[in-house]
Amino acid sequence: MGNTKKYLYDYDDYEEKGKSPATMVEEILADPEFPGVTDLVIGSWGWACEDSCQDILDGITKQPERFAHVTSLFVGDMDFEECEVSWIIQGNYSRLWAAMPQLKELTIKGSTDLELGEIRHENLESLTIICGGLPVSVIESVRKAKLPGLKKLVLYIGIDNYGFDGDAETIRTLLAESDFPNLEYLGIEDSEIQDELAQVVLESKYMSRLRTLDLANGTLTDKGGKLILEKLPQYPNVKVLDVHYHYMSEQTVKDLEALPIEVDASEANEPEHYHGEIWMNAMLTE
């Protein structure tokens, strides 16, 4: 672990002190502790449901030498009390890839107005996007990405009401056409079609390379669980299975936990029945 520091503004900073994304980079650079920070975390920038983080991204990319010691960047680390994930106004990361060649890890929370542009980066090892709905435009950027060093990819797929405008075939194409030769951790999670996505992932070329399979936080049922039980023994390279937050039965959970690998099948949920229909929810949406 490196030296982590989080920078954020609360509502009073925004409303009473006039602080905003335009002032945050200046304050970060004025912090005497910042030169020792390797893991930079950007929390709320004051009123994230109305103001984007673009000024922060621009502030980094316009003076990249001042951020050359940062190897891990998290933009949007805020809980629902600060701003619901679907309300977070993100930005355009197109210039970040060239500006931070030393970056090893990038985490982005929120997908509204998110643009990744043309992704080319020799050293990035981890890319995580946490959101309530991932647009196809962002998925396309990831599909075309040139990330030869990528070891970990986690995508929260979310639901159509909050931004996901694709389907299972979108993810199948992503996994078929992307080229991440060193990928060992794959997370395709937080979906209301988690059973379908489990099948897509289990049929993908990456299965023979993975050490960790992450299908957590979605509506995984016994259908998906049994498919995992059927397919996973074909891949002894997989040592960790994460399916926490799910809708599987106790028996399927027991069967998964009996696999000779590390399994997290915690947080079982019960479907809701309303007017003769069954409702299941992904963990993070709004």
Coordinates of C-alpha atoms in Angstrom, one line a residue:
M1 CA 0.0 0.0 0.0
G2 CA 1.2 3.5 -0.8
N3 CA 0.5 6.7 1.1
T4 CA -3.2 7.5 0.6
K5 CA -4.9 10.8 1.0
K6 CA -8.5 11.8 0.2
Y7 CA -9.5 15.4 -0.8
L8 CA -13.1 16.5 -0.7
Y9 CA -15.5 19.4 -0.2
D10 CA -18.7 19.2 1.7
Y11 CA -21.8 21.2 1.0
D12 CA -20.7 24.1 3.3
D13 CA -17.4 24.3 1.5
Y14 CA -19.3 24.7 -1.7
E15 CA -22.2 26.9 -0.6
E16 CA -20.5 29.2 2.0
K17 CA -16.8 29.2 1.0
G18 CA -17.2 29.1 -2.8
K19 CA -15.1 26.0 -3.3
S20 CA -15.6 24.0 -6.4
P21 CA -13.9 21.6 -8.8
A22 CA -12.0 24.7 -10.1
T23 CA -10.3 25.2 -6.8
M24 CA -9.6 21.7 -5.7
V25 CA -6.4 21.0 -7.7
E26 CA -4.9 24.3 -6.4
E27 CA -5.6 23.2 -2.9
I28 CA -4.3 19.7 -3.4
L29 CA -1.0 21.1 -4.8
A30 CA -0.8 23.6 -1.9
D31 CA -1.0 20.7 0.6
P32 CA 2.5 20.1 2.1
E33 CA 1.7 16.4 2.4
F34 CA 0.8 16.0 -1.2
P35 CA 4.3 15.3 -2.6
G36 CA 4.3 12.1 -0.5
V37 CA 0.9 10.9 -1.7
T38 CA 1.0 7.9 -4.1
D39 CA -2.7 7.0 -3.8
L40 CA -4.8 10.1 -4.6
V41 CA -8.5 9.9 -3.8
I42 CA -10.9 12.6 -4.9
G43 CA -14.2 12.6 -2.9
S44 CA -17.1 15.0 -3.3
W45 CA -16.2 18.2 -5.2
G46 CA -18.9 20.1 -3.5
W47 CA -22.1 19.7 -5.5
A48 CA -21.3 16.7 -7.7
C49 CA -24.9 16.3 -8.9
E50 CA -24.6 19.6 -10.8
D51 CA -20.9 20.2 -11.3
S52 CA -18.7 17.8 -13.2
C53 CA -15.1 16.9 -12.2
Q54 CA -13.7 18.2 -15.5
D55 CA -11.9 21.0 -13.9
I56 CA -10.1 18.5 -11.6
L57 CA -9.1 16.3 -14.5
D58 CA -8.0 19.3 -16.5
G59 CA -6.0 20.6 -13.5
I60 CA -4.1 17.3 -13.4
T61 CA -3.5 16.9 -17.1
K62 CA -2.3 20.5 -17.6
Q63 CA 0.5 20.1 -15.1
P64 CA 1.2 16.4 -15.1
E65 CA 4.7 16.8 -13.6
R66 CA 3.2 17.9 -10.3
F67 CA 1.3 14.5 -10.2
A68 CA 4.1 12.3 -11.3
H69 CA 4.3 10.5 -7.9
V70 CA 0.7 9.4 -8.0
T71 CA 0.3 5.8 -9.0
S72 CA -3.3 5.2 -7.9
L73 CA -6.2 7.6 -8.7
F74 CA -9.9 7.3 -7.5
V75 CA -12.2 10.0 -8.8
G76 CA -15.7 10.1 -7.2
D77 CA -15.3 8.4 -3.8
M78 CA -18.5 9.5 -2.2
D79 CA -21.4 7.7 -0.5
F80 CA -25.1 8.2 -1.2
E81 CA -25.4 10.9 1.5
E82 CA -23.0 13.0 -0.4
C83 CA -24.4 12.2 -3.8
E84 CA -26.2 9.2 -5.2
V85 CA -24.0 7.3 -7.7
S86 CA -26.3 8.0 -10.6
W87 CA -26.2 11.7 -9.9
I88 CA -22.4 12.1 -9.9
I89 CA -21.4 14.2 -12.9
Q90 CA -18.2 12.7 -14.2
G91 CA -15.9 14.0 -17.0
N92 CA -13.7 13.3 -20.0
Y93 CA -10.6 11.2 -19.3
S94 CA -9.2 11.3 -22.8
R95 CA -6.1 13.4 -21.9
L96 CA -5.4 11.5 -18.6
W97 CA -3.8 8.4 -20.3
A98 CA -0.9 10.3 -21.8
A99 CA -0.6 12.7 -18.8
M100 CA -0.1 10.0 -16.2
P101 CA 2.0 7.2 -17.7
Q102 CA 3.1 6.1 -14.2
L103 CA -0.5 5.3 -13.2
K104 CA -1.1 1.7 -12.1
E105 CA -4.7 1.9 -10.8
L106 CA -7.7 4.0 -11.8
T107 CA -11.1 3.9 -10.1
I108 CA -14.0 6.0 -11.4
K109 CA -17.3 6.3 -9.6
G110 CA -20.3 7.5 -11.5
S111 CA -21.1 7.3 -15.2
T112 CA -23.1 10.4 -16.0
D113 CA -21.2 12.3 -18.8
L114 CA -18.3 9.9 -18.4
E115 CA -16.0 9.7 -21.4
L116 CA -12.9 7.6 -21.6
G117 CA -11.8 8.4 -25.1
E118 CA -9.1 6.4 -26.8
I119 CA -7.4 4.4 -24.0
R120 CA -3.7 3.8 -24.5
H121 CA -1.6 3.1 -21.4
E122 CA 1.4 0.8 -21.0
N123 CA 1.5 0.6 -17.2
L124 CA -2.1 0.6 -16.0
E125 CA -2.8 -2.6 -14.0
S126 CA -6.3 -2.0 -12.6
L127 CA -9.4 -0.3 -14.0
T128 CA -12.6 -0.1 -12.0
I129 CA -15.8 1.7 -12.9
I130 CA -18.5 1.8 -10.2
C131 CA -21.9 3.1 -11.4
G132 CA -25.6 2.4 -11.5
G133 CA -25.6 2.0 -15.3
L134 CA -22.7 1.7 -17.7
P135 CA -23.2 3.3 -21.1
V136 CA -22.3 1.4 -24.2
S137 CA -20.1 4.3 -25.3
V138 CA -17.9 3.7 -22.2
I139 CA -17.9 -0.1 -22.8
E140 CA -16.8 0.5 -26.4
S141 CA -13.8 2.5 -25.1
V142 CA -12.8 -0.3 -22.8
R143 CA -13.3 -2.8 -25.7
K144 CA -10.9 -0.9 -27.9
A145 CA -8.4 -0.1 -25.1
K146 CA -4.7 -0.8 -25.4
L147 CA -3.8 -1.9 -21.9
P148 CA -1.1 -4.5 -22.2
G149 CA -0.4 -4.5 -18.4
L150 CA -4.0 -4.7 -17.3
K151 CA -4.4 -7.3 -14.5
K152 CA -7.7 -6.3 -13.0
L153 CA -10.9 -5.1 -14.7
V154 CA -14.1 -4.4 -12.8
L155 CA -17.2 -3.0 -14.5
Y156 CA -20.5 -2.3 -12.7
I157 CA -23.0 -2.9 -15.4
G158 CA -26.0 -1.5 -13.6
I159 CA -29.5 -1.1 -15.1
D160 CA -31.1 0.7 -18.0
N161 CA -32.9 3.2 -15.8
Y162 CA -29.6 4.6 -14.8
G163 CA -27.5 4.4 -17.9
F164 CA -26.9 0.9 -19.1
D165 CA -28.1 0.9 -22.7
G166 CA -26.7 -2.5 -23.8
D167 CA -27.5 -6.2 -23.2
A168 CA -25.7 -9.5 -22.7
E169 CA -24.4 -9.4 -26.3
T170 CA -22.7 -6.1 -25.5
I171 CA -20.6 -7.7 -22.8
R172 CA -20.0 -10.8 -25.0
T173 CA -18.5 -8.5 -27.7
L174 CA -16.5 -6.7 -25.1
L175 CA -14.9 -9.9 -23.8
A176 CA -14.4 -11.4 -27.3
E177 CA -12.8 -8.4 -29.0
S178 CA -10.8 -6.8 -26.1
D179 CA -7.2 -7.7 -25.7
F180 CA -5.9 -7.8 -22.2
P181 CA -3.2 -10.5 -22.2
N182 CA -2.3 -10.2 -18.5
L183 CA -5.8 -10.1 -17.1
E184 CA -6.2 -12.2 -14.0
Y185 CA -9.1 -10.6 -12.2
L186 CA -12.4 -10.0 -14.1
G187 CA -15.4 -8.4 -12.4
I188 CA -18.6 -8.1 -14.4
E189 CA -21.1 -7.3 -11.7
D190 CA -24.0 -5.3 -10.4
S191 CA -26.5 -6.3 -13.1
E192 CA -30.1 -7.2 -13.2
I193 CA -29.2 -9.8 -15.9
Q194 CA -26.5 -11.4 -13.8
D195 CA -27.4 -14.9 -14.9
E196 CA -27.0 -14.0 -18.5
L197 CA -23.7 -12.3 -17.8
A198 CA -22.4 -15.2 -15.8
Q199 CA -22.9 -17.4 -18.9
V200 CA -21.2 -14.8 -21.1
V201 CA -18.2 -14.6 -18.8
L202 CA -17.9 -18.3 -18.3
E203 CA -17.8 -18.7 -22.1
S204 CA -15.2 -16.0 -22.6
K205 CA -11.6 -16.4 -23.6
Y206 CA -10.4 -14.9 -20.3
M207 CA -11.6 -17.8 -18.2
S208 CA -8.4 -19.8 -18.9
R209 CA -6.3 -16.8 -17.6
L210 CA -8.2 -15.7 -14.5
R211 CA -7.3 -16.1 -10.9
T212 CA -10.3 -14.2 -9.6
L213 CA -13.8 -14.4 -11.1
D214 CA -16.1 -11.7 -9.8
L215 CA -19.9 -11.9 -10.5
A216 CA -21.0 -10.1 -7.4
N217 CA -23.7 -7.5 -6.5
G218 CA -26.3 -8.6 -9.1
T219 CA -29.3 -10.8 -9.4
L220 CA -27.5 -14.1 -9.7
T221 CA -29.9 -16.9 -9.1
D222 CA -29.7 -20.7 -9.0
K223 CA -29.6 -20.7 -12.8
G224 CA -26.3 -18.8 -12.8
G225 CA -25.0 -20.6 -9.7
K226 CA -25.5 -24.0 -11.3
L227 CA -23.8 -22.8 -14.5
I228 CA -20.8 -21.8 -12.4
L229 CA -20.8 -25.2 -10.7
E230 CA -20.8 -26.9 -14.1
K231 CA -18.2 -24.7 -15.8
L232 CA -15.7 -23.6 -13.1
P233 CA -14.1 -27.0 -12.6
Q234 CA -12.8 -26.7 -16.1
Y235 CA -10.6 -23.8 -15.0
P236 CA -8.2 -24.8 -12.2
N237 CA -6.5 -21.5 -12.7
V238 CA -9.4 -19.8 -10.9
K239 CA -8.6 -19.6 -7.2
V240 CA -11.2 -17.0 -6.0
L241 CA -14.9 -16.7 -6.7
D242 CA -16.8 -13.7 -5.6
V243 CA -20.6 -13.9 -5.9
H244 CA -21.6 -11.9 -2.8
Y245 CA -25.0 -10.2 -2.9
H246 CA -27.1 -12.7 -4.8
Y247 CA -30.5 -14.5 -5.0
M248 CA -29.3 -18.1 -4.9
S249 CA -30.8 -20.8 -2.6
E250 CA -29.0 -22.1 0.4
Q251 CA -28.2 -25.4 -1.3
T252 CA -26.6 -23.7 -4.3
V253 CA -24.5 -21.5 -1.9
K254 CA -23.4 -24.6 0.0
D255 CA -22.4 -26.3 -3.3
L256 CA -20.4 -23.3 -4.4
E257 CA -18.7 -23.0 -1.0
A258 CA -17.7 -26.7 -1.3
L259 CA -15.6 -25.9 -4.3
P260 CA -11.8 -26.2 -3.6
I261 CA -11.3 -22.5 -4.0
E262 CA -11.9 -19.3 -2.0
V263 CA -15.6 -18.4 -2.3
D264 CA -17.6 -15.4 -1.1
A265 CA -21.3 -16.1 -1.4
S266 CA -22.4 -13.9 1.4
E267 CA -25.4 -11.5 1.4
A268 CA -28.1 -13.7 0.2
N269 CA -31.3 -11.8 -0.8
E270 CA -34.9 -12.9 -1.2
P271 CA -36.9 -11.9 -4.3
E272 CA -39.9 -9.6 -3.7
H273 CA -43.3 -10.6 -5.0
Y274 CA -45.6 -7.9 -6.1
H275 CA -48.9 -8.3 -8.0
G276 CA -47.9 -11.7 -9.2
E277 CA -44.4 -10.6 -10.4
I278 CA -41.0 -11.4 -9.0
W279 CA -38.6 -8.5 -8.5
M280 CA -34.9 -8.7 -7.9
N281 CA -32.5 -5.7 -7.6
A282 CA -28.9 -5.2 -8.4
M283 CA -27.0 -3.9 -5.4
L284 CA -26.1 -0.4 -6.7
T285 CA -28.4 1.4 -9.1
E286 CA -29.5 5.0 -8.1

